[in-house]
XYZ file of C-alpha atoms in Angstrom:
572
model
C -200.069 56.801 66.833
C -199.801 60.228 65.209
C -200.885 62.535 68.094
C -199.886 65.824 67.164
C -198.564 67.705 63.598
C -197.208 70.859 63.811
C -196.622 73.275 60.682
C -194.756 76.438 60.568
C -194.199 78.803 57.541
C -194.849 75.971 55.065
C -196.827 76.694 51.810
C -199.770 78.321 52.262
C -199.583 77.713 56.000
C -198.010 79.812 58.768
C -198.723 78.391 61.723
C -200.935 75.304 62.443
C -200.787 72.589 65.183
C -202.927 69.261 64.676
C -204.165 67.302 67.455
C -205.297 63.659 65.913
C -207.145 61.233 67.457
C -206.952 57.290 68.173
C -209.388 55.448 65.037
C -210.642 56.985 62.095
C -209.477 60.405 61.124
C -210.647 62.200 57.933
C -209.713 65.596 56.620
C -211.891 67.216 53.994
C -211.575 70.754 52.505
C -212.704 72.155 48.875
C -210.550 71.230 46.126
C -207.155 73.511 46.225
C -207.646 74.333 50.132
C -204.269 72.563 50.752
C -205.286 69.293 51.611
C -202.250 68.263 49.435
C -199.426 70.618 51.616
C -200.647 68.345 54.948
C -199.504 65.465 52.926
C -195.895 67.149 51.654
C -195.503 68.046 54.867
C -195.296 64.188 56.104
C -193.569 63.070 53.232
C -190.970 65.623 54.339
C -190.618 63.465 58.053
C -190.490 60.236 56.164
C -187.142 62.028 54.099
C -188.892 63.505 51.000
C -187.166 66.346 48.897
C -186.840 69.442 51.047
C -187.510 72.314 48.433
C -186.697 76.368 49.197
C -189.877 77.300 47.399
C -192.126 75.787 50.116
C -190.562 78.275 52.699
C -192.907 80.916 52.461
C -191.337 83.811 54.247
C -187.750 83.533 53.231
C -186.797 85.034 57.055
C -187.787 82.490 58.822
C -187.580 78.380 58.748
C -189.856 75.837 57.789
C -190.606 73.676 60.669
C -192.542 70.416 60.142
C -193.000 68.414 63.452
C -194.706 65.126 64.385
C -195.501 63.822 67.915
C -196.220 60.095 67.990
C -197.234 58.231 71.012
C -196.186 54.524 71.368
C -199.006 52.155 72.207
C -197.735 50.199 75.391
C -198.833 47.149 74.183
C -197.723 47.252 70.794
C -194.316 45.843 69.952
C -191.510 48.256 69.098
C -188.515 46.005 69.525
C -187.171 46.635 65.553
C -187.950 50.561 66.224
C -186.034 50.368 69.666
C -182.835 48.521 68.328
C -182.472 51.216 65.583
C -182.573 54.173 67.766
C -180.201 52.612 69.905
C -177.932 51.188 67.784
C -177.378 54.675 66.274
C -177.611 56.688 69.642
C -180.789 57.912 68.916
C -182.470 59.246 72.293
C -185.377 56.439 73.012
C -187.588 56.824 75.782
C -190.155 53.938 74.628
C -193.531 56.744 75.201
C -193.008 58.620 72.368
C -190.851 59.282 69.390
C -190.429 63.247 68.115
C -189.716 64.040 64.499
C -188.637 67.574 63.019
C -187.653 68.703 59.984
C -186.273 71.967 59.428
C -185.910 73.448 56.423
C -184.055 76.782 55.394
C -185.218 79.220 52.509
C -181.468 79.356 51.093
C -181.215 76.627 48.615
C -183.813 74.097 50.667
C -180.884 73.566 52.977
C -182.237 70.883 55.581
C -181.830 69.346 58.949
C -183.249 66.351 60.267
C -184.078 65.837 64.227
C -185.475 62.872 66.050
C -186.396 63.438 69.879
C -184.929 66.683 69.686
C -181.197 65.131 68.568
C -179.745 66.148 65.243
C -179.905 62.752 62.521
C -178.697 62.134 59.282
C -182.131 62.290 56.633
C -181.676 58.489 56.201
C -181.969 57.634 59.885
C -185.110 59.801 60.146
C -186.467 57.907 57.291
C -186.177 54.477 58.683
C -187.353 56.108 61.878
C -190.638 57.449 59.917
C -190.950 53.512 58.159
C -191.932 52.154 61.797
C -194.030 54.669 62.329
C -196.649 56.146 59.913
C -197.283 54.540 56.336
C -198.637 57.344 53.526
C -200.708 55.686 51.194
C -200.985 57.862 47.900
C -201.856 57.024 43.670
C -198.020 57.000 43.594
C -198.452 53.701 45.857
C -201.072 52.716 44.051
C -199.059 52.189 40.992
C -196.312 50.391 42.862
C -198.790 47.376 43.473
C -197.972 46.736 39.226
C -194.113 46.277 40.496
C -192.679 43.663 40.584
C -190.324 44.703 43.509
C -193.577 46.059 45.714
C -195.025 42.525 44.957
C -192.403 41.084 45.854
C -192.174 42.687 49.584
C -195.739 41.904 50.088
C -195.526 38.746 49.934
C -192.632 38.595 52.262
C -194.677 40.427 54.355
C -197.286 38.736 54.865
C -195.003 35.408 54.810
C -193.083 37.037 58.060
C -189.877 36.905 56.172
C -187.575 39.383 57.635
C -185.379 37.485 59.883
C -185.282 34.819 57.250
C -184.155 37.646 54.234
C -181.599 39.297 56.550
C -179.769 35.666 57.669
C -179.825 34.799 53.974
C -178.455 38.071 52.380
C -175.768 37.542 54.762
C -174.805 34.080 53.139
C -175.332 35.834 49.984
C -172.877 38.482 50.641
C -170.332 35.805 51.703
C -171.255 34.187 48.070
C -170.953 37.239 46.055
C -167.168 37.985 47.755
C -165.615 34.375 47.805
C -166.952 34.464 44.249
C -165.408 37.533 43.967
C -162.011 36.193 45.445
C -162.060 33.396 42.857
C -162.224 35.813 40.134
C -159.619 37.753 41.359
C -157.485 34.945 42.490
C -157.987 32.991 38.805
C -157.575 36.727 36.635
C -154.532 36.858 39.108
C -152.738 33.580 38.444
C -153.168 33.794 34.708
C -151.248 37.525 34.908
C -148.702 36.149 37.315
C -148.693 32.541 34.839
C -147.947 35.219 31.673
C -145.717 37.417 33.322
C -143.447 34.296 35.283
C -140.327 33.643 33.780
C -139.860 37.754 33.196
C -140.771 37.589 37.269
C -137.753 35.027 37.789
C -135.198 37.172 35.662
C -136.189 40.287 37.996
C -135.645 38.438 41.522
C -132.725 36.853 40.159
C -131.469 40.219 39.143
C -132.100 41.781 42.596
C -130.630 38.325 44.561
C -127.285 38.776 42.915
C -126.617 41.783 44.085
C -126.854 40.392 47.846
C -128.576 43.822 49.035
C -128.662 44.335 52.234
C -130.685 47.525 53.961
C -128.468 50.387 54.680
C -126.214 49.308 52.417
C -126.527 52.172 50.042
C -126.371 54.687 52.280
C -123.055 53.414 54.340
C -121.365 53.338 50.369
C -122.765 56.398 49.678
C -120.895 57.942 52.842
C -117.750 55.489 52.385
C -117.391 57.266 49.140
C -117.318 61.156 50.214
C -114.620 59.901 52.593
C -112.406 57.725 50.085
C -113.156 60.559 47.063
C -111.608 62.828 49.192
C -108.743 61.238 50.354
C -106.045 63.476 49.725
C -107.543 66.471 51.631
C -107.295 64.201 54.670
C -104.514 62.729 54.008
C -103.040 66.083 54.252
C -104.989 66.953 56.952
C -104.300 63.900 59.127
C -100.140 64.513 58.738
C -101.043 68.150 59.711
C -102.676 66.162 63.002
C -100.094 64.018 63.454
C -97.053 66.541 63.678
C -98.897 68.680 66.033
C -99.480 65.842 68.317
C -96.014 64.239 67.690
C -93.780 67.321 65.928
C -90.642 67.028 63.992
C -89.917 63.276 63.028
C -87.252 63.572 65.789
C -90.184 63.778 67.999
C -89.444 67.531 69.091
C -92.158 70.159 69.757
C -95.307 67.772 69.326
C -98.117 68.338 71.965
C -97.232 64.905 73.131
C -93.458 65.660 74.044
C -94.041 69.013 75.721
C -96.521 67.275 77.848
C -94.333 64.823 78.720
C -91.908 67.398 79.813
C -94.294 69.206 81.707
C -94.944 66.551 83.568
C -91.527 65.911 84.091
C -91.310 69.181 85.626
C -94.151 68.709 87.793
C -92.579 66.330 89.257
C -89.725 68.221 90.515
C -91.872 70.125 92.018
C -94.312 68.524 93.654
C -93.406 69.434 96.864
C -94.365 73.427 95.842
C -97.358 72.337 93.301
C -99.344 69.363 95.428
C -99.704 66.042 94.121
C -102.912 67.291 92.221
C -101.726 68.847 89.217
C -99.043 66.574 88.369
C -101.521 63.956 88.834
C -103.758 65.778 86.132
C -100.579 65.923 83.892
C -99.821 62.636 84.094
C -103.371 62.182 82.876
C -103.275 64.492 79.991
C -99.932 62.865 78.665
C -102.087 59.738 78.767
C -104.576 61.053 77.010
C -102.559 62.297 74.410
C -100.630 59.283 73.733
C -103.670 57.383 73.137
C -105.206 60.200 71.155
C -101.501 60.223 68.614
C -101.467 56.396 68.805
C -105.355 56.410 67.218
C -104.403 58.880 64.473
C -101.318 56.834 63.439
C -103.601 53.618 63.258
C -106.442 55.413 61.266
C -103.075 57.345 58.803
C -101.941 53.890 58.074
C -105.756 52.771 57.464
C -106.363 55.401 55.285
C -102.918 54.752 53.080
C -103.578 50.929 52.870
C -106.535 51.197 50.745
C -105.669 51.428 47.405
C -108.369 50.723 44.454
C -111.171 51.617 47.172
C -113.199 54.337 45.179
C -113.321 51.764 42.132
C -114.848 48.840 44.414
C -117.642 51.586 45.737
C -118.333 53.335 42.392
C -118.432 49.657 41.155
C -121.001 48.708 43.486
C -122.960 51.566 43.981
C -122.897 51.808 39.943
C -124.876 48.448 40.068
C -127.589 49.371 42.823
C -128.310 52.649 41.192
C -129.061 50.884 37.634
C -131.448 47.820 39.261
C -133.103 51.379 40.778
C -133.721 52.819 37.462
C -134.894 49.702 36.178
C -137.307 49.705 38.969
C -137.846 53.528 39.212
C -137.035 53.385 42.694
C -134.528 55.116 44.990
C -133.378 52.947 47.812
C -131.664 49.617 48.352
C -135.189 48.899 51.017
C -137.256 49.788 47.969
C -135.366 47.560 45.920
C -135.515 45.064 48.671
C -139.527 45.243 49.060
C -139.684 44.294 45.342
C -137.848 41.407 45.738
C -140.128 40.035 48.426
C -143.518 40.938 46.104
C -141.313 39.310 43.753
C -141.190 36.052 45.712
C -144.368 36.557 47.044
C -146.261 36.408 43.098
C -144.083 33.413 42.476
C -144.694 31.404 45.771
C -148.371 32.167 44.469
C -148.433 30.673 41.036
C -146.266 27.396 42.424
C -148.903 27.254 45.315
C -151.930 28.826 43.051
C -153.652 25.679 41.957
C -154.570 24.635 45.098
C -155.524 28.139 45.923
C -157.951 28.135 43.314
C -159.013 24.736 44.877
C -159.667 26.369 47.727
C -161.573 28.874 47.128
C -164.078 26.867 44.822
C -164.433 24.762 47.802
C -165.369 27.768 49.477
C -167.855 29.124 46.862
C -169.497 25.648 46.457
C -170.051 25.859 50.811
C -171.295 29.457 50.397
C -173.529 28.501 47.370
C -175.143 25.527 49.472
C -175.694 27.505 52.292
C -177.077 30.793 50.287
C -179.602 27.732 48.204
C -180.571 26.138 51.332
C -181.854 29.794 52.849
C -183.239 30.757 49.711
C -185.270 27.538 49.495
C -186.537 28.047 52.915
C -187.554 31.727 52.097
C -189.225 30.355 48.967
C -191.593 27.941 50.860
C -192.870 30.038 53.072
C -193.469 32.385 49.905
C -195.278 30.024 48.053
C -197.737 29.236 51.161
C -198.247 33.227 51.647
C -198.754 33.640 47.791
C -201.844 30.841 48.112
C -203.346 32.402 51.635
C -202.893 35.844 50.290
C -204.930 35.608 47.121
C -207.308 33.612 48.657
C -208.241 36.386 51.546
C -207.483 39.245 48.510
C -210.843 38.077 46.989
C -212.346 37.652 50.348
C -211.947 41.458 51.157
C -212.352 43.217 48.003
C -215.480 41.692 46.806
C -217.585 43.648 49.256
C -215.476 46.395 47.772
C -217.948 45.651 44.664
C -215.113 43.421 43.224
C -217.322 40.467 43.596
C -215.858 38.995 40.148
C -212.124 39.346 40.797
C -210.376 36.973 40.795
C -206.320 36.610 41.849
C -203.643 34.484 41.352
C -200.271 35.443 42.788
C -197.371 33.413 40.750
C -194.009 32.365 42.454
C -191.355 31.315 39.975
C -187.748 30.397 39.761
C -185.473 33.242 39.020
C -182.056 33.178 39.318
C -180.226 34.064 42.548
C -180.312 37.533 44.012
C -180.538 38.931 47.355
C -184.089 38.551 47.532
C -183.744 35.183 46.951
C -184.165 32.809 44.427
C -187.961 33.749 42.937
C -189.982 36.065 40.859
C -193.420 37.279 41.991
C -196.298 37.813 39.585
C -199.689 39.412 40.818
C -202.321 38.199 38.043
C -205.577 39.313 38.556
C -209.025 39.371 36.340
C -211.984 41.868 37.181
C -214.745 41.012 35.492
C -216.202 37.223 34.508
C -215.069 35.234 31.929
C -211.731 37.990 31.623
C -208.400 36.302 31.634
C -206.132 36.544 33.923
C -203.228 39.583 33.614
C -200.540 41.608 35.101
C -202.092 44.144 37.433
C -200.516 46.776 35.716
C -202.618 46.106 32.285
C -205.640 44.661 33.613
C -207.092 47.025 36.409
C -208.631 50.627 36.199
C -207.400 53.120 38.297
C -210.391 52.791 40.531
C -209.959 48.684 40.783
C -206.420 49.602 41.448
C -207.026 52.064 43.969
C -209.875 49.295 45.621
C -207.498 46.452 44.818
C -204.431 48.301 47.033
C -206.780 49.160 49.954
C -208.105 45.426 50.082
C -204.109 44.791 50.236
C -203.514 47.374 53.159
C -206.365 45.977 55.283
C -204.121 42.862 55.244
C -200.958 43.500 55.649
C -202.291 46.300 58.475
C -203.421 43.111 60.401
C -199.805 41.111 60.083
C -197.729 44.158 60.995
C -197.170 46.590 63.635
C -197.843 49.627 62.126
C -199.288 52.554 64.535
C -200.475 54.751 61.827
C -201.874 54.405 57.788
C -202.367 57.448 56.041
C -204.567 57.504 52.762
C -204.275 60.219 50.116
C -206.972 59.454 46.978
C -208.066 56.321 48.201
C -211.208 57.522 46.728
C -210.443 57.967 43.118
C -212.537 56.558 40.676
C -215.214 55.055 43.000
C -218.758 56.108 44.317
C -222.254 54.899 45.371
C -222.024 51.575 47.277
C -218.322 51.002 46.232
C -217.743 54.353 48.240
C -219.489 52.957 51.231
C -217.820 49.949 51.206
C -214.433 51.454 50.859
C -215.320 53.292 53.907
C -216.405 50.893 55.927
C -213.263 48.911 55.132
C -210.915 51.866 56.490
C -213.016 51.886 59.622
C -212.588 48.113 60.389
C -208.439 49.103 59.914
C -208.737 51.942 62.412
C -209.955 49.374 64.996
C -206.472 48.264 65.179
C -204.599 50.809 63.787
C -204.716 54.874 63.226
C -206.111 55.576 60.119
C -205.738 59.085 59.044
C -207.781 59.540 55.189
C -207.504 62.787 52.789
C -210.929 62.351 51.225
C -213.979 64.474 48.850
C -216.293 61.374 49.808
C -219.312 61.618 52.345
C -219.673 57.914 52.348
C -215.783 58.255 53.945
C -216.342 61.499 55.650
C -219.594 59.817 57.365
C -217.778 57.358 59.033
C -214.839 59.534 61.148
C -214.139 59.337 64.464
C -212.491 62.450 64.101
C -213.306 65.103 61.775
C -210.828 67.808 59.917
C -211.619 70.422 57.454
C -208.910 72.665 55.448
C -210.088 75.811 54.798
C -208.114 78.698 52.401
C -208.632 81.441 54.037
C -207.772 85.589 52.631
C -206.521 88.063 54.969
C -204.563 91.350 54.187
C -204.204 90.058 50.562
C -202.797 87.092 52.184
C -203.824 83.559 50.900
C -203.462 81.143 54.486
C -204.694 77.697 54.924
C -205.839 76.416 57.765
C -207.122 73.431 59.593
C -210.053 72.748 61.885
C -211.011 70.016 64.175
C -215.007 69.896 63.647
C -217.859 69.443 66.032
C -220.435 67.489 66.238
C -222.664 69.792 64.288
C -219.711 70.876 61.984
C -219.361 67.383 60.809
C -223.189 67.435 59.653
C -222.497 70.664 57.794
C -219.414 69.309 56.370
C -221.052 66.668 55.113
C -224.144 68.330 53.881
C -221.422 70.458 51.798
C -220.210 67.211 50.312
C -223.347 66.179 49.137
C -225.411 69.519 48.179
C -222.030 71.047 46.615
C -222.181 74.891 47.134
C -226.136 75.417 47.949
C -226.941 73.865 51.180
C -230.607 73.246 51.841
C -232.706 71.375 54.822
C -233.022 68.492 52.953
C -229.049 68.055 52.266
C -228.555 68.900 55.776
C -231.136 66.324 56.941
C -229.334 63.781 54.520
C -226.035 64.264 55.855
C -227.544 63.926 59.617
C -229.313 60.458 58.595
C -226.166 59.821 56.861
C -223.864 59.711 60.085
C -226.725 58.361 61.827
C -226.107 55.345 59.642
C -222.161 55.535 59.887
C -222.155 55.736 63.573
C -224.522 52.444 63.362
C -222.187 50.490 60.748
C -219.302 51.553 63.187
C -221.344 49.697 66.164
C -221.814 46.403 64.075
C -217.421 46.471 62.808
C -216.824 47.084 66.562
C -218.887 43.902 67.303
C -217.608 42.160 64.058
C -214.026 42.883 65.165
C -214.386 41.959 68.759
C -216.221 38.314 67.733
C -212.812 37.888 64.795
C-alpha cells in the first residue's frame, strides 16, 4: 500500500508530505485547489513526461517520492524477480520511488530504494504497485487492445502469453530465415555461372598467402641487380683480393696465422688459436658470397617471370577492388561458399520449411490453448459485469464480450469485442458508440472491482470516477469503491459527498495565498473536519445547521453501509 507521498517544489506546492491510510482514502478540495497536481505527481513515479514548467522555483529540484509498504501476505513474487533480475535493491517490506526532476529543460532522474534506474524500470516497478484510474482510462475500455488485456486478465493468462510469444518469436525468425534463405538462392541462382567464371579466375592463378609480398620483395632485389652485382665483386675482392689471390682479407689472415704460429712460444697458444678461428670464419664467409655471386648471375629472364606474375595478381585485385593476395583469397572461399549453397540450397530451403511448419504447430497449439481459456473468461466476465453494475443503476445493461478468429499475432490468434446495450430493447454495440460518459465511467469501475479481486494489486487510485453520475447512482458508486478497499487501497479524487461520506480516511486540498504567493496544500481531516467537509459539499459556499446536520446523518449512514460490506465481504 501507498503509505506515504512526499512533494517538493512541484506546481503550486512547496513542500507537502502525505501519510495515507490502509481502506478507503478520499481527497476533496474546491475546484482548481490542485487536486489535479497530486495526480501528475504519481503519474510522474509510474514514468509520465517530466516537464521544466512544473519546477516552480527554478533553484531548486522537483522531488516527487512514494513510500509503499508490502503487505506480508500478499504475493510479490513477479515484483521481486524484476528488482532482482535488474539489481534493483529489494528488501521485501517496502519499495521507495523518487523522481527528481531539474528546472533546466525537465532533465530527469529516476530512483527506486534510493538506487539510480532507468525511467522504464521505474515504470514497471510503479505497474506492481499502484494503478491510477483517470477519464483517459476510461476511454481505453472502447480499445480494442485494453479489451483485449482484460480478458487475459481475468483468464490468468500471463504465463500462458509469455511461453507462447516465445514460440512466436521462433516463428517470426525461421520465417524470417526462409525468406532470406529463398531471396538468397534466387540472387545466388541469377548471379551463378558469372560466380563460376570469378572462382575459376582466382583458382588459376594458384594464390597462395604471402605470395605477393615475397614477389614484391624478390623484385626490388632482381630490379636492382646490377648495383649488387657490382657490389658483391667489390665483396668478393676484399675478402679474396687480386685474382692471384693476393691482399684479400682471407690471405692476410692466413698469413697471420702462419706467423702466429712461429711464435707461439712468445704469443701463448690463445691468440693463434683465435686466428685460426677467424681464418675459418672468413673462408666460410668468401665461400657464401661466391655461392650467392654465382646465384645471382644464373638467373637470367627473372624480372620478366615476377613482373609477369605479379602483373596478373594486381589485375584479379582491380577487378575485385582489393589489395592483397589474402583478400583475393577470402573471395574465393565466399566464392565457393555461395556456390556450395545453391548446389546444396534446395534442401536448405527444405529445411527450413520443415522448421517453420514445427514452429507454426507449436505457436497454433499455444495460441489455441490461450484462446480457450479466453473464451471461458469472456462468458464469466460478462456474466458478473451485469452482476456488479446494475446496483450501479445499470439494471438494464446488458454485455456480451465477443472472441473471434484473427489472424496470428503475439497476442495470439483472436480479436476481442466488448458489446454492450444500456437501456431495454437497445441493441447491442461497441462500447465506444453506445455508452455515455457517465455509463462509461460506471461501466469501467464495475470492471475494476473485478479485476481488483483476480490480481494482486496493493493500491487503485481513482481520478473522476464521479463524472456524470449523482443521487443513488453516486451512492452506489461509493459503496462499490468501499467493498474494493476491503481488499485493496483505494485512494479516490472526488466532488461527491455520497463518496466523500464513505472514507476511512479523509483529505482536503486547500489553495492557500501568502506573501502574494499562491501554495496548495493538503490536510488529513478529523473527525469533525470530515462533517464540515462534507457539509461544504452539499450546502456549496453557505453552510447552515441544517447542511451540517445532513452531512453528520450522512456519515452516520456511511459508517453503517461500511458495517454491513464488512459483514458482506467476510460471509463472500
Amino acid at each position: 500500500m501507498l503509505r506515504l507521498l512526499r512533494i517538493s517544489n512541484y506546481a503550486l506546492i512547496d513542500n507537502v508530505e502525505i501519510e495515507f491510510e490502509r481502506g478507503f482514502n478520499v481527497i476533496t478540495g474546491e475546484t482548481g485547489a490542485g487536486k489535479s497536481i497530486i495526480l501528475g505527481a504519481l503519474s510522474l513515479l509510474q514514468g509520465g513526461r517530466a516537464d521544466s514548467r512544473t519546477v516552480a522555483d527554478p533553484n531548486r529540484k522537483s522531488v516527487i517520492e512514494a513510500e509503499f509498504e508490502l503487505d506480508g501476505e500478499g504475493d510479490h513474487s513477479l515484483l521481486s524477480d524484476y528488482c532482482r533480475t535488474n539489481d534493483i535493491d529489494w528488501d521485501g517490506e517496502r519499495v521507495l520511488l523518487r523522481r527528481e526532476i531539474a528546472a533546466s529543460r525537465g532533465r530527469s532522474r529516476a530512483f527506486v530504494n534510493d538506487s539510480p534506474v532507468a525511467l522504464v524500470h521505474l515504470e514497471e516497478v510503479a505497474r506492481h504497485l499502484v494503478d491510477i484510474h483517470s477519464q483517459h482510462h476510461n476511454q481505453l475500455l472502447s480499445q480494442a487492445p485494453f479489451q483485449l488485456a482484460v480478458i487475459d486478465a481475468i483468464a490468468g493468462n500471463g504465463a500462458r502469453l509469455a511461453a507462447y510469444r516465445q514460440l512466436f518469436d521462433t516463428l517470426r525468425l525461421t520465417m524470417r530465415s526462409l525468406k532470406t534463405a529463398r531471396a538468397e538462392l534466387e540472387r545466388s541462382r541469377a548471379d551463378e555461372e558469372f560466380m563460376r567464371f570469378q572462382l575459376s579466375q582466382i583458382d588459376e592463378l594458384r594464390l597462395s598467402p604471402g605470395e605477393q609480398e615475397e614477389l614484391e620483395r624478390q623484385r626490388e632485389v632482381v630490379a636492382n641487380i646490377d648495383s649488387l652485382k657490382e657490389s658483391m665483386s667489390e665483396l668478393l675482392a676484399a675478402l679474396n683480393g687480386s685474382d692471384d689471390g693476393e691482399g684479400g682479407a682471407v690471405a692476410l689472415v692466413d698469413a697471420a696465422t702462419s706467423s702466429a704460429r712461429r711464435l707461439t712460444s712468445l704469443l701463448g697458444d690463445e691468440l693463434t688459436d683465435r686466428l685460426e678461428s677467424a681464418s675459418i670464419e672468413l673462408n666460410d664467409i668468401a665461400s657464401t658470397v661466391a655461392d650467392a655471386n654465382e646465384e645471382l648471375a644464373a638467373q637470367p629472364g627473372l624480372l620478366q617471370t615476377i613482373d609477369q606474375r605479379l602483373g596478373d595478381i594486381y589485375s584479379l585485385e582491380r577487378k575485385h577492388h582489393v589489395d592483397t593476395v589474402g583478400e583475393l583469397l577470402t573471395i574465393a572461399d565466399s566464392l565457393r561458399s555461395r556456390l556450395d549453397a545453391i548446389d546444396n540450397g534446395d534442401e536448405e530451403i527444405t529445411r527450413l520449411k520443415r522448421a517453420a511448419r514445427r514452429a507454426r504447430d507449436l505457436a497454433l497449439e499455444a495460441a489455441g490453448e490461450i484462446s480457450d481459456h479466453r473464451r471461458e473468461a469472456a462468458g464469466w466476465l460478462a456474466g458478473r459485469l451485469r452482476e456488479v453494475a446494475q446496483p450501479l443503476g445499470m439494471k438494464n445493461l446488458a454485455v456480451e464480450i465477443r472472441v473471434s478468429d484473427a489472424d496470428m499475432s503475439a497476442t495470439g490468434t483472436d480479436r476481442v469485442e466488448f458489446l454492450c446495450a444500456f437501456n431495454k430493447n437497445q441493441p447491442l454495440m461497441a462500447v465506444g458508440g453506445a455508452a455515455s460518459g457517465g455509463e462509461i465511467s460506471r461501466l469501467m469501475l464495475s470492471l475494476k472491482a473485478i479485476i481488483a479481486s483476480r490480481m494482486q494489486l496493493p493500491s487503485i487510485i481513482f481520478d473522476e470516477i464521479d463524472t456524470g453520475i449523482s443521487g443513488r447512482t453516486a451512492q452506489k458508486v461509493s459503496e462499490r469503491l468501499s467493498y474494493i478497499a476491503g481488499k485493496h487501497q483505494v485512494l479516490c479524487i472526488t466532488h461527491l459527498p455520497q463518496i466523500a461520506a464513505m472514507a476511512d480516511t479523509h483529505f482536503e486540498i486547500r489553495k492557500t495565498v501568502e506573501n502574494g504567493k499562491t501554495s496548495t496544500r493538503i490536510h488529513k481531516l478529523g473527525k469533525e473536519e470530515q462533517t464540515e467537509e462534507l457539509a461544504r459539499l452539499l450546502g456549496g459556499a453557505e453552510i447552515t445547521g441544517a447542511v451540517l446536520e445532513n452531512a453528520r446523518e450522512m456519515k452516520r449512514l456511511a459508517e453503517k453501509k461500511k458495517r454491513e460490506l464488512l459483514e458482506e465481504r467476510n460471509v463472500i
